[in-house]
């Protein structure tokens, strides 16, 4: 299996990334999970046998995830390794939010993902747009992204671990 030479995880929505990560967590460490296997997993979840309770318990499963996954398969192939598509770092706009929170706090108390969520809820993105740190369209998805990071890593995970350095 050939690994992708570019960071393709930046092209995956937080929900699809979380779904892929969940599928990866179901296999042995030496097993390879491809996009085709993730597609089978997702179509099984979308099947009529999948109960409403399970929908609520897992992810916001819908056909748009399948469309997104199909587009990835079309571009990268069915045999592309699924772990390449899991987001393990914040987006560039989220990185700027995390850096703003880090720079505004004392070093002895590093911010957690929950701290970042609170800062977003209190209007930090709007201030950063006003300061020119974020573009107006970059603040729209920040709450969804931080929620996805918290769902996967917990609210007490250190925010600095998700900084994207490019």
Tab-separated table of N, CA and C in Angstrom:
chain	number	residue	atom	x	y	z
A	1	UNK	N	0.845	-1.178	0.000
A	1	UNK	CA	0.000	0.000	0.000
A	1	UNK	C	0.887	1.237	0.000
A	2	UNK	N	0.542	2.177	-0.847
A	2	UNK	CA	1.328	3.391	-0.980
A	2	UNK	C	0.647	4.505	-0.184
A	3	UNK	N	1.426	5.202	0.607
A	3	UNK	CA	0.903	6.321	1.384
A	3	UNK	C	0.854	7.557	0.508
A	4	UNK	N	-0.112	8.419	0.771
A	4	UNK	CA	-0.238	9.647	0.009
A	4	UNK	C	0.860	10.623	0.416
A	5	UNK	N	1.539	11.255	-0.562
A	5	UNK	CA	2.624	12.160	-0.254
A	5	UNK	C	2.165	13.533	0.232
A	6	UNK	N	0.871	13.846	0.120
A	6	UNK	CA	0.353	15.126	0.584
A	6	UNK	C	-0.538	14.894	1.797
A	7	UNK	N	-0.785	15.942	2.571
A	7	UNK	CA	-1.651	15.830	3.735
A	7	UNK	C	-3.103	15.906	3.284
A	8	UNK	N	-3.655	14.751	2.947
A	8	UNK	CA	-5.021	14.709	2.428
A	8	UNK	C	-6.059	14.887	3.535
A	9	UNK	N	-5.651	14.777	4.789
A	9	UNK	CA	-6.606	14.938	5.882
A	9	UNK	C	-7.198	16.339	5.923
A	10	UNK	N	-6.503	17.305	5.335
A	10	UNK	CA	-7.013	18.677	5.319
A	10	UNK	C	-8.218	18.817	4.400
A	11	UNK	N	-8.473	17.819	3.580
A	11	UNK	CA	-9.578	17.870	2.626
A	11	UNK	C	-10.777	17.056	3.095
A	12	UNK	N	-10.760	16.622	4.356
A	12	UNK	CA	-11.808	15.769	4.909
A	12	UNK	C	-12.562	16.548	5.981
A	13	UNK	N	-13.883	16.449	5.966
A	13	UNK	CA	-14.696	17.129	6.981
A	13	UNK	C	-14.432	16.501	8.354
A	14	UNK	N	-14.655	17.268	9.417
A	14	UNK	CA	-14.477	16.702	10.762
A	14	UNK	C	-15.326	15.462	11.012
A	15	UNK	N	-16.561	15.438	10.494
A	15	UNK	CA	-17.427	14.274	10.722
A	15	UNK	C	-16.918	13.032	10.005
A	16	UNK	N	-16.463	13.177	8.761
A	16	UNK	CA	-15.938	12.021	8.048
A	16	UNK	C	-14.633	11.565	8.685
A	17	UNK	N	-13.813	12.494	9.112
A	17	UNK	CA	-12.567	12.142	9.798
A	17	UNK	C	-12.862	11.327	11.055
A	18	UNK	N	-13.847	11.757	11.828
A	18	UNK	CA	-14.224	11.030	13.050
A	18	UNK	C	-14.752	9.633	12.726
A	19	UNK	N	-15.531	9.518	11.663
A	19	UNK	CA	-16.052	8.218	11.252
A	19	UNK	C	-14.909	7.288	10.843
A	20	UNK	N	-13.967	7.808	10.066
A	20	UNK	CA	-12.817	7.001	9.653
A	20	UNK	C	-12.014	6.566	10.873
A	21	UNK	N	-11.796	7.502	11.794
A	21	UNK	CA	-11.039	7.171	13.003
A	21	UNK	C	-11.749	6.088	13.814
A	22	UNK	N	-13.071	6.160	13.893
A	22	UNK	CA	-13.836	5.144	14.603
A	22	UNK	C	-13.645	3.780	13.959
A	23	UNK	N	-13.667	3.740	12.630
A	23	UNK	CA	-13.449	2.466	11.911
A	23	UNK	C	-12.042	1.949	12.157
A	24	UNK	N	-11.063	2.839	12.171
A	24	UNK	CA	-9.681	2.432	12.426
A	24	UNK	C	-9.513	1.854	13.825
A	25	UNK	N	-10.282	2.363	14.770
A	25	UNK	CA	-10.190	1.882	16.148
A	25	UNK	C	-10.752	0.470	16.321
A	26	UNK	N	-11.415	-0.062	15.301
A	26	UNK	CA	-12.028	-1.393	15.379
A	26	UNK	C	-11.107	-2.506	14.893
A	27	UNK	N	-9.929	-2.181	14.410
A	27	UNK	CA	-9.053	-3.202	13.828
A	27	UNK	C	-7.779	-3.349	14.645
A	28	UNK	N	-7.090	-4.437	14.387
A	28	UNK	CA	-5.792	-4.671	15.008
A	28	UNK	C	-4.771	-3.688	14.434
A	29	UNK	N	-3.765	-3.321	15.205
A	29	UNK	CA	-2.790	-2.330	14.739
A	29	UNK	C	-2.092	-2.684	13.427
A	30	UNK	N	-1.923	-3.968	13.123
A	30	UNK	CA	-1.214	-4.352	11.899
A	30	UNK	C	-2.145	-4.516	10.685
A	31	UNK	N	-3.442	-4.277	10.857
A	31	UNK	CA	-4.393	-4.380	9.755
A	31	UNK	C	-4.465	-3.058	9.004
A	32	UNK	N	-4.634	-3.149	7.688
A	32	UNK	CA	-4.784	-1.964	6.859
A	32	UNK	C	-6.261	-1.724	6.590
A	33	UNK	N	-6.694	-0.488	6.775
A	33	UNK	CA	-8.063	-0.106	6.445
A	33	UNK	C	-7.981	0.852	5.270
A	34	UNK	N	-8.678	0.511	4.210
A	34	UNK	CA	-8.678	1.327	2.997
A	34	UNK	C	-9.957	2.155	2.933
A	35	UNK	N	-9.992	3.082	1.994
A	35	UNK	CA	-11.214	3.866	1.792
A	35	UNK	C	-12.379	2.965	1.394
A	36	UNK	N	-12.115	1.900	0.659
A	36	UNK	CA	-13.179	0.960	0.278
A	36	UNK	C	-13.794	0.314	1.520
A	37	UNK	N	-12.976	-0.072	2.484
A	37	UNK	CA	-13.503	-0.663	3.717
A	37	UNK	C	-14.307	0.356	4.519
A	38	UNK	N	-13.862	1.602	4.529
A	38	UNK	CA	-14.613	2.652	5.221
A	38	UNK	C	-15.954	2.872	4.526
A	39	UNK	N	-15.956	2.795	3.194
A	39	UNK	CA	-17.203	2.959	2.450
A	39	UNK	C	-18.184	1.840	2.814
A	40	UNK	N	-17.697	0.611	2.881
A	40	UNK	CA	-18.559	-0.514	3.283
A	40	UNK	C	-19.123	-0.277	4.684
A	41	UNK	N	-18.279	0.185	5.579
A	41	UNK	CA	-18.690	0.490	6.954
A	41	UNK	C	-19.786	1.554	6.959
A	42	UNK	N	-19.583	2.601	6.189
A	42	UNK	CA	-20.552	3.689	6.142
A	42	UNK	C	-21.864	3.229	5.515
A	43	UNK	N	-21.808	2.476	4.435
A	43	UNK	CA	-23.058	2.010	3.808
A	43	UNK	C	-23.814	1.063	4.732
A	44	UNK	N	-23.082	0.275	5.524
A	44	UNK	CA	-23.752	-0.572	6.520
A	44	UNK	C	-24.471	0.289	7.555
A	45	UNK	N	-23.837	1.394	7.938
A	45	UNK	CA	-24.443	2.286	8.927
A	45	UNK	C	-25.687	2.972	8.363
A	46	UNK	N	-25.688	3.217	7.067
A	46	UNK	CA	-26.819	3.881	6.432
A	46	UNK	C	-27.948	2.919	6.080
A	47	UNK	N	-27.695	1.632	6.220
A	47	UNK	CA	-28.708	0.646	5.835
A	47	UNK	C	-29.939	0.731	6.731
A	48	UNK	N	-31.012	0.147	6.256
A	48	UNK	CA	-32.271	0.175	6.992
A	48	UNK	C	-32.181	-0.545	8.326
A	49	UNK	N	-31.225	-1.477	8.451
A	49	UNK	CA	-31.085	-2.226	9.699
A	49	UNK	C	-30.484	-1.377	10.810
A	50	UNK	N	-29.937	-0.237	10.462
A	50	UNK	CA	-29.296	0.638	11.448
A	50	UNK	C	-30.374	1.433	12.168
A	51	UNK	N	-30.508	1.248	13.464
A	51	UNK	CA	-31.621	1.843	14.202
A	51	UNK	C	-31.390	3.314	14.506
A	52	UNK	N	-32.462	3.992	14.779
A	52	UNK	CA	-32.413	5.421	15.105
A	52	UNK	C	-31.555	5.674	16.343
A	53	UNK	N	-31.610	4.801	17.321
A	53	UNK	CA	-30.808	4.960	18.533
A	53	UNK	C	-29.326	4.954	18.206
A	54	UNK	N	-28.927	4.077	17.319
A	54	UNK	CA	-27.520	4.018	16.938
A	54	UNK	C	-27.110	5.274	16.184
A	55	UNK	N	-28.018	5.855	15.404
A	55	UNK	CA	-27.713	7.108	14.710
A	55	UNK	C	-27.359	8.190	15.727
A	56	UNK	N	-28.169	8.295	16.755
A	56	UNK	CA	-27.955	9.325	17.765
A	56	UNK	C	-26.661	9.069	18.520
A	57	UNK	N	-26.337	7.816	18.770
A	57	UNK	CA	-25.183	7.466	19.585
A	57	UNK	C	-23.843	7.635	18.890
A	58	UNK	N	-23.804	7.568	17.586
A	58	UNK	CA	-22.518	7.574	16.908
A	58	UNK	C	-22.197	8.924	16.282
A	59	UNK	N	-22.594	9.134	15.088
A	59	UNK	CA	-22.214	10.320	14.340
A	59	UNK	C	-23.440	10.905	13.675
A	60	UNK	N	-23.277	12.069	13.135
A	60	UNK	CA	-24.312	12.642	12.295
A	60	UNK	C	-24.173	11.981	10.929
A	61	UNK	N	-24.687	10.760	10.821
A	61	UNK	CA	-24.538	9.961	9.610
A	61	UNK	C	-25.582	10.397	8.604
A	62	UNK	N	-25.121	10.731	7.413
A	62	UNK	CA	-26.058	11.075	6.357
A	62	UNK	C	-25.403	10.804	5.009
A	63	UNK	N	-26.202	10.958	3.970
A	63	UNK	CA	-25.726	10.657	2.629
A	63	UNK	C	-24.592	11.566	2.186
A	64	UNK	N	-24.486	12.779	2.748
A	64	UNK	CA	-23.419	13.677	2.329
A	64	UNK	C	-22.043	13.122	2.701
A	65	UNK	N	-21.962	12.357	3.792
A	65	UNK	CA	-20.694	11.709	4.135
A	65	UNK	C	-20.328	10.680	3.077
A	66	UNK	N	-21.322	9.968	2.595
A	66	UNK	CA	-21.075	8.983	1.541
A	66	UNK	C	-20.626	9.681	0.252
A	67	UNK	N	-21.242	10.797	-0.063
A	67	UNK	CA	-20.830	11.568	-1.241
A	67	UNK	C	-19.390	12.051	-1.090
A	68	UNK	N	-19.058	12.551	0.088
A	68	UNK	CA	-17.696	13.023	0.344
A	68	UNK	C	-16.699	11.872	0.223
A	69	UNK	N	-17.048	10.735	0.789
A	69	UNK	CA	-16.170	9.564	0.722
A	69	UNK	C	-16.017	9.076	-0.719
A	70	UNK	N	-17.104	9.066	-1.475
A	70	UNK	CA	-17.028	8.656	-2.880
A	70	UNK	C	-16.106	9.581	-3.680
A	71	UNK	N	-16.144	10.865	-3.384
A	71	UNK	CA	-15.264	11.818	-4.073
A	71	UNK	C	-13.794	11.525	-3.740
A	72	UNK	N	-13.526	11.171	-2.486
A	72	UNK	CA	-12.151	10.816	-2.098
A	72	UNK	C	-11.705	9.541	-2.811
A	73	UNK	N	-12.599	8.563	-2.884
A	73	UNK	CA	-12.275	7.307	-3.572
A	73	UNK	C	-12.014	7.570	-5.050
A	74	UNK	N	-12.819	8.427	-5.656
A	74	UNK	CA	-12.617	8.742	-7.067
A	74	UNK	C	-11.247	9.393	-7.296
A	75	UNK	N	-10.853	10.267	-6.363
A	75	UNK	CA	-9.586	10.976	-6.528
A	75	UNK	C	-8.371	10.147	-6.124
A	76	UNK	N	-8.476	9.393	-5.024
A	76	UNK	CA	-7.305	8.709	-4.475
A	76	UNK	C	-7.330	7.194	-4.633
A	77	UNK	N	-8.462	6.636	-5.011
A	77	UNK	CA	-8.578	5.200	-5.213
A	77	UNK	C	-9.097	4.465	-3.985
A	78	UNK	N	-9.699	3.304	-4.244
A	78	UNK	CA	-10.278	2.486	-3.171
A	78	UNK	C	-9.231	1.940	-2.215
A	79	UNK	N	-7.997	1.791	-2.691
A	79	UNK	CA	-6.959	1.178	-1.851
A	79	UNK	C	-6.149	2.193	-1.049
A	80	UNK	N	-6.525	3.463	-1.121
A	80	UNK	CA	-5.826	4.478	-0.315
A	80	UNK	C	-6.037	4.164	1.162
A	81	UNK	N	-4.975	4.303	1.943
A	81	UNK	CA	-5.064	4.015	3.367
A	81	UNK	C	-5.927	5.049	4.079
A	82	UNK	N	-6.899	4.562	4.823
A	82	UNK	CA	-7.856	5.439	5.486
A	82	UNK	C	-7.202	6.319	6.544
A	83	UNK	N	-6.156	5.833	7.211
A	83	UNK	CA	-5.556	6.634	8.277
A	83	UNK	C	-4.936	7.925	7.750
A	84	UNK	N	-4.641	7.999	6.458
A	84	UNK	CA	-4.136	9.243	5.874
A	84	UNK	C	-5.197	10.342	5.875
A	85	UNK	N	-6.462	9.962	6.012
A	85	UNK	CA	-7.567	10.907	5.894
A	85	UNK	C	-8.129	11.334	7.248
A	86	UNK	N	-7.485	10.938	8.335
A	86	UNK	CA	-7.927	11.321	9.676
A	86	UNK	C	-7.223	12.617	10.066
A	87	UNK	N	-8.022	13.578	10.490
A	87	UNK	CA	-7.464	14.861	10.919
A	87	UNK	C	-6.910	14.729	12.330
A	88	UNK	N	-5.622	14.945	12.458
A	88	UNK	CA	-5.001	14.902	13.776
A	88	UNK	C	-4.483	16.262	14.197
A	89	UNK	N	-4.800	17.255	13.415
A	89	UNK	CA	-4.411	18.602	13.778
A	89	UNK	C	-5.549	19.540	13.428
A	90	UNK	N	-5.469	20.717	13.968
A	90	UNK	CA	-6.501	21.714	13.726
A	90	UNK	C	-6.324	22.324	12.343
A	91	UNK	N	-7.393	22.868	11.826
A	91	UNK	CA	-7.310	23.615	10.565
A	91	UNK	C	-6.470	24.863	10.799
A	92	UNK	N	-6.089	25.522	9.719
A	92	UNK	CA	-5.313	26.759	9.868
A	92	UNK	C	-6.079	27.821	10.662
A	93	UNK	N	-7.378	28.054	10.392
A	93	UNK	CA	-8.097	29.033	11.210
A	93	UNK	C	-8.164	28.634	12.690
A	94	UNK	N	-8.389	27.334	12.957
A	94	UNK	CA	-8.437	26.888	14.353
A	94	UNK	C	-7.068	27.044	15.000
A	95	UNK	N	-6.006	26.805	14.255
A	95	UNK	CA	-4.654	26.997	14.784
A	95	UNK	C	-4.463	28.447	15.220
A	96	UNK	N	-4.958	29.382	14.416
A	96	UNK	CA	-4.819	30.798	14.787
A	96	UNK	C	-5.628	31.111	16.047
A	97	UNK	N	-6.790	30.485	16.205
A	97	UNK	CA	-7.590	30.678	17.422
A	97	UNK	C	-6.844	30.109	18.626
A	98	UNK	N	-6.317	28.897	18.491
A	98	UNK	CA	-5.572	28.271	19.585
A	98	UNK	C	-4.372	29.127	19.957
A	99	UNK	N	-3.639	29.611	18.959
A	99	UNK	CA	-2.471	30.458	19.236
A	99	UNK	C	-2.875	31.737	19.959
A	100	UNK	N	-4.008	32.335	19.578
A	100	UNK	CA	-4.478	33.555	20.249
A	100	UNK	C	-4.783	33.277	21.715
A	101	UNK	N	-5.393	32.137	22.000
A	101	UNK	CA	-5.704	31.790	23.392
A	101	UNK	C	-4.411	31.502	24.162
A	102	UNK	N	-3.494	30.765	23.544
A	102	UNK	CA	-2.212	30.467	24.198
A	102	UNK	C	-1.477	31.757	24.532
A	103	UNK	N	-1.443	32.689	23.587
A	103	UNK	CA	-0.713	33.941	23.789
A	103	UNK	C	-1.353	34.848	24.821
A	104	UNK	N	-2.632	34.627	25.117
A	104	UNK	CA	-3.323	35.484	26.084
A	104	UNK	C	-3.327	34.898	27.500
A	105	UNK	N	-2.752	33.732	27.670
A	105	UNK	CA	-2.774	33.058	28.983
A	105	UNK	C	-1.360	32.925	29.526
A	106	UNK	N	-1.286	32.637	30.834
A	106	UNK	CA	0.033	32.377	31.418
A	106	UNK	C	0.492	30.972	31.037
A	107	UNK	N	1.779	30.791	30.980
A	107	UNK	CA	2.365	29.528	30.520
A	107	UNK	C	2.120	28.371	31.495
A	108	UNK	N	1.816	28.662	32.741
A	108	UNK	CA	1.615	27.603	33.736
A	108	UNK	C	0.264	26.915	33.604
A	109	UNK	N	-0.638	27.504	32.841
A	109	UNK	CA	-1.976	26.958	32.717
A	109	UNK	C	-2.339	26.838	31.233
A	110	UNK	N	-1.780	25.846	30.519
A	110	UNK	CA	-2.036	25.746	29.078
A	110	UNK	C	-3.505	25.438	28.803
A	111	UNK	N	-4.049	26.013	27.729
A	111	UNK	CA	-5.469	25.823	27.420
A	111	UNK	C	-5.770	24.415	26.920
A	112	UNK	N	-6.945	23.953	27.262
A	112	UNK	CA	-7.457	22.671	26.794
A	112	UNK	C	-8.421	22.926	25.638
A	113	UNK	N	-8.893	21.863	25.027
A	113	UNK	CA	-9.889	22.024	23.975
A	113	UNK	C	-11.154	22.679	24.515
A	114	UNK	N	-11.502	22.391	25.754
A	114	UNK	CA	-12.671	23.032	26.372
A	114	UNK	C	-12.443	24.535	26.513
A	115	UNK	N	-11.236	24.944	26.866
A	115	UNK	CA	-10.908	26.368	26.956
A	115	UNK	C	-11.105	27.046	25.604
A	116	UNK	N	-10.697	26.358	24.546
A	116	UNK	CA	-10.845	26.904	23.198
A	116	UNK	C	-12.323	27.004	22.841
A	117	UNK	N	-13.104	25.974	23.177
A	117	UNK	CA	-14.553	26.013	22.902
A	117	UNK	C	-15.188	27.204	23.611
A	118	UNK	N	-14.820	27.419	24.856
A	118	UNK	CA	-15.366	28.550	25.615
A	118	UNK	C	-14.979	29.875	24.973
A	119	UNK	N	-13.739	29.990	24.515
A	119	UNK	CA	-13.290	31.229	23.869
A	119	UNK	C	-14.064	31.479	22.574
A	120	UNK	N	-14.331	30.409	21.831
A	120	UNK	CA	-15.108	30.544	20.589
A	120	UNK	C	-16.531	30.978	20.928
A	121	UNK	N	-17.126	30.346	21.940
A	121	UNK	CA	-18.492	30.679	22.345
A	121	UNK	C	-18.598	32.119	22.866
A	122	UNK	N	-17.514	32.632	23.432
A	122	UNK	CA	-17.507	33.995	23.980
A	122	UNK	C	-17.185	35.047	22.920
A	123	UNK	N	-16.996	34.634	21.659
A	123	UNK	CA	-16.829	35.602	20.585
A	123	UNK	C	-15.414	35.873	20.128
A	124	UNK	N	-14.458	35.049	20.534
A	124	UNK	CA	-13.082	35.263	20.098
A	124	UNK	C	-12.941	35.307	18.570
A	125	UNK	N	-13.595	34.429	17.824
A	125	UNK	CA	-13.434	34.503	16.361
A	125	UNK	C	-13.829	35.861	15.775
A	126	UNK	N	-14.886	36.470	16.281
A	126	UNK	CA	-15.302	37.780	15.773
A	126	UNK	C	-14.220	38.830	16.044
A	127	UNK	N	-13.612	38.768	17.218
A	127	UNK	CA	-12.527	39.700	17.540
A	127	UNK	C	-11.337	39.471	16.617
A	128	UNK	N	-11.027	38.196	16.351
A	128	UNK	CA	-9.904	37.875	15.469
A	128	UNK	C	-10.179	38.301	14.029
A	129	UNK	N	-11.441	38.232	13.603
A	129	UNK	CA	-11.808	38.749	12.282
A	129	UNK	C	-11.579	40.253	12.259
A	130	UNK	N	-12.019	40.931	13.317
A	130	UNK	CA	-11.817	42.380	13.414
A	130	UNK	C	-10.354	42.778	13.429
A	131	UNK	N	-9.509	41.937	14.030
A	131	UNK	CA	-8.067	42.202	14.093
A	131	UNK	C	-7.342	41.795	12.809
A	132	UNK	N	-8.055	41.132	11.890
A	132	UNK	CA	-7.445	40.698	10.643
A	132	UNK	C	-6.701	39.376	10.742
A	133	UNK	N	-6.838	38.675	11.869
A	133	UNK	CA	-6.182	37.381	12.054
A	133	UNK	C	-6.936	36.287	11.302
A	134	UNK	N	-8.259	36.403	11.264
A	134	UNK	CA	-9.118	35.465	10.534
A	134	UNK	C	-9.868	36.222	9.451
A	135	UNK	N	-10.131	35.546	8.331
A	135	UNK	CA	-11.021	36.100	7.318
A	135	UNK	C	-12.453	35.867	7.774
A	136	UNK	N	-13.371	36.673	7.276
A	136	UNK	CA	-14.770	36.564	7.706
A	136	UNK	C	-15.355	35.175	7.497
A	137	UNK	N	-14.995	34.520	6.401
A	137	UNK	CA	-15.571	33.205	6.128
A	137	UNK	C	-14.885	32.079	6.895
A	138	UNK	N	-13.774	32.366	7.556
A	138	UNK	CA	-13.049	31.308	8.275
A	138	UNK	C	-13.634	31.004	9.652
A	139	UNK	N	-14.450	31.887	10.198
A	139	UNK	CA	-14.949	31.651	11.547
A	139	UNK	C	-16.229	30.830	11.588
A	140	UNK	N	-16.806	30.541	10.424
A	140	UNK	CA	-18.088	29.836	10.373
A	140	UNK	C	-18.039	28.413	10.922
A	141	UNK	N	-16.992	27.680	10.649
A	141	UNK	CA	-16.938	26.255	10.994
A	141	UNK	C	-16.133	25.970	12.261
A	142	UNK	N	-15.693	27.002	12.962
A	142	UNK	CA	-14.822	26.768	14.119
A	142	UNK	C	-15.512	26.016	15.250
A	143	UNK	N	-16.754	26.348	15.537
A	143	UNK	CA	-17.452	25.657	16.620
A	143	UNK	C	-17.646	24.183	16.280
A	144	UNK	N	-18.012	23.885	15.039
A	144	UNK	CA	-18.174	22.489	14.608
A	144	UNK	C	-16.843	21.746	14.714
A	145	UNK	N	-15.765	22.402	14.308
A	145	UNK	CA	-14.454	21.753	14.354
A	145	UNK	C	-14.012	21.476	15.789
A	146	UNK	N	-14.192	22.436	16.693
A	146	UNK	CA	-13.759	22.210	18.078
A	146	UNK	C	-14.619	21.137	18.734
A	147	UNK	N	-15.902	21.096	18.400
A	147	UNK	CA	-16.779	20.040	18.924
A	147	UNK	C	-16.296	18.668	18.449
A	148	UNK	N	-15.909	18.557	17.181
A	148	UNK	CA	-15.416	17.284	16.645
A	148	UNK	C	-14.112	16.879	17.328
A	149	UNK	N	-13.225	17.836	17.561
A	149	UNK	CA	-11.971	17.530	18.261
A	149	UNK	C	-12.245	17.071	19.688
A	150	UNK	N	-13.175	17.732	20.357
A	150	UNK	CA	-13.527	17.342	21.729
A	150	UNK	C	-14.161	15.956	21.747
A	151	UNK	N	-15.045	15.687	20.788
A	151	UNK	CA	-15.679	14.368	20.733
A	151	UNK	C	-14.644	13.260	20.587
A	152	UNK	N	-13.599	13.508	19.796
A	152	UNK	CA	-12.589	12.481	19.537
A	152	UNK	C	-11.508	12.410	20.604
A	153	UNK	N	-11.134	13.551	21.181
A	153	UNK	CA	-9.962	13.572	22.054
A	153	UNK	C	-10.263	13.972	23.489
A	154	UNK	N	-11.467	14.409	23.780
A	154	UNK	CA	-11.840	14.814	25.130
A	154	UNK	C	-11.627	16.303	25.355
A	155	UNK	N	-12.438	16.869	26.239
A	155	UNK	CA	-12.356	18.313	26.461
A	155	UNK	C	-11.133	18.744	27.250
A	156	UNK	N	-10.466	17.791	27.881
A	156	UNK	CA	-9.277	18.148	28.665
A	156	UNK	C	-7.964	17.935	27.901
A	157	UNK	N	-8.046	17.598	26.612
A	157	UNK	CA	-6.838	17.460	25.790
A	157	UNK	C	-6.201	18.837	25.618
A	158	UNK	N	-4.884	18.888	25.680
A	158	UNK	CA	-4.183	20.157	25.535
A	158	UNK	C	-4.322	20.668	24.107
A	159	UNK	N	-4.772	21.889	23.976
A	159	UNK	CA	-5.035	22.484	22.660
A	159	UNK	C	-3.773	22.588	21.823
A	160	UNK	N	-2.644	22.836	22.453
A	160	UNK	CA	-1.406	23.023	21.693
A	160	UNK	C	-1.000	21.763	20.921
A	161	UNK	N	-1.496	20.609	21.316
A	161	UNK	CA	-1.166	19.367	20.619
A	161	UNK	C	-1.809	19.291	19.235
A	162	UNK	N	-2.743	20.181	18.964
A	162	UNK	CA	-3.462	20.155	17.692
A	162	UNK	C	-3.056	21.292	16.758
A	163	UNK	N	-2.047	22.055	17.141
A	163	UNK	CA	-1.578	23.139	16.286
A	163	UNK	C	-1.032	22.565	14.984
A	164	UNK	N	-1.344	23.238	13.901
A	164	UNK	CA	-0.873	22.836	12.574
A	164	UNK	C	0.297	23.741	12.218
A	165	UNK	N	1.410	23.130	11.917
A	165	UNK	CA	2.572	23.879	11.496
A	165	UNK	C	2.850	23.553	10.053
A	166	UNK	N	2.762	24.542	9.196
A	166	UNK	CA	3.002	24.332	7.767
A	166	UNK	C	4.016	25.322	7.265
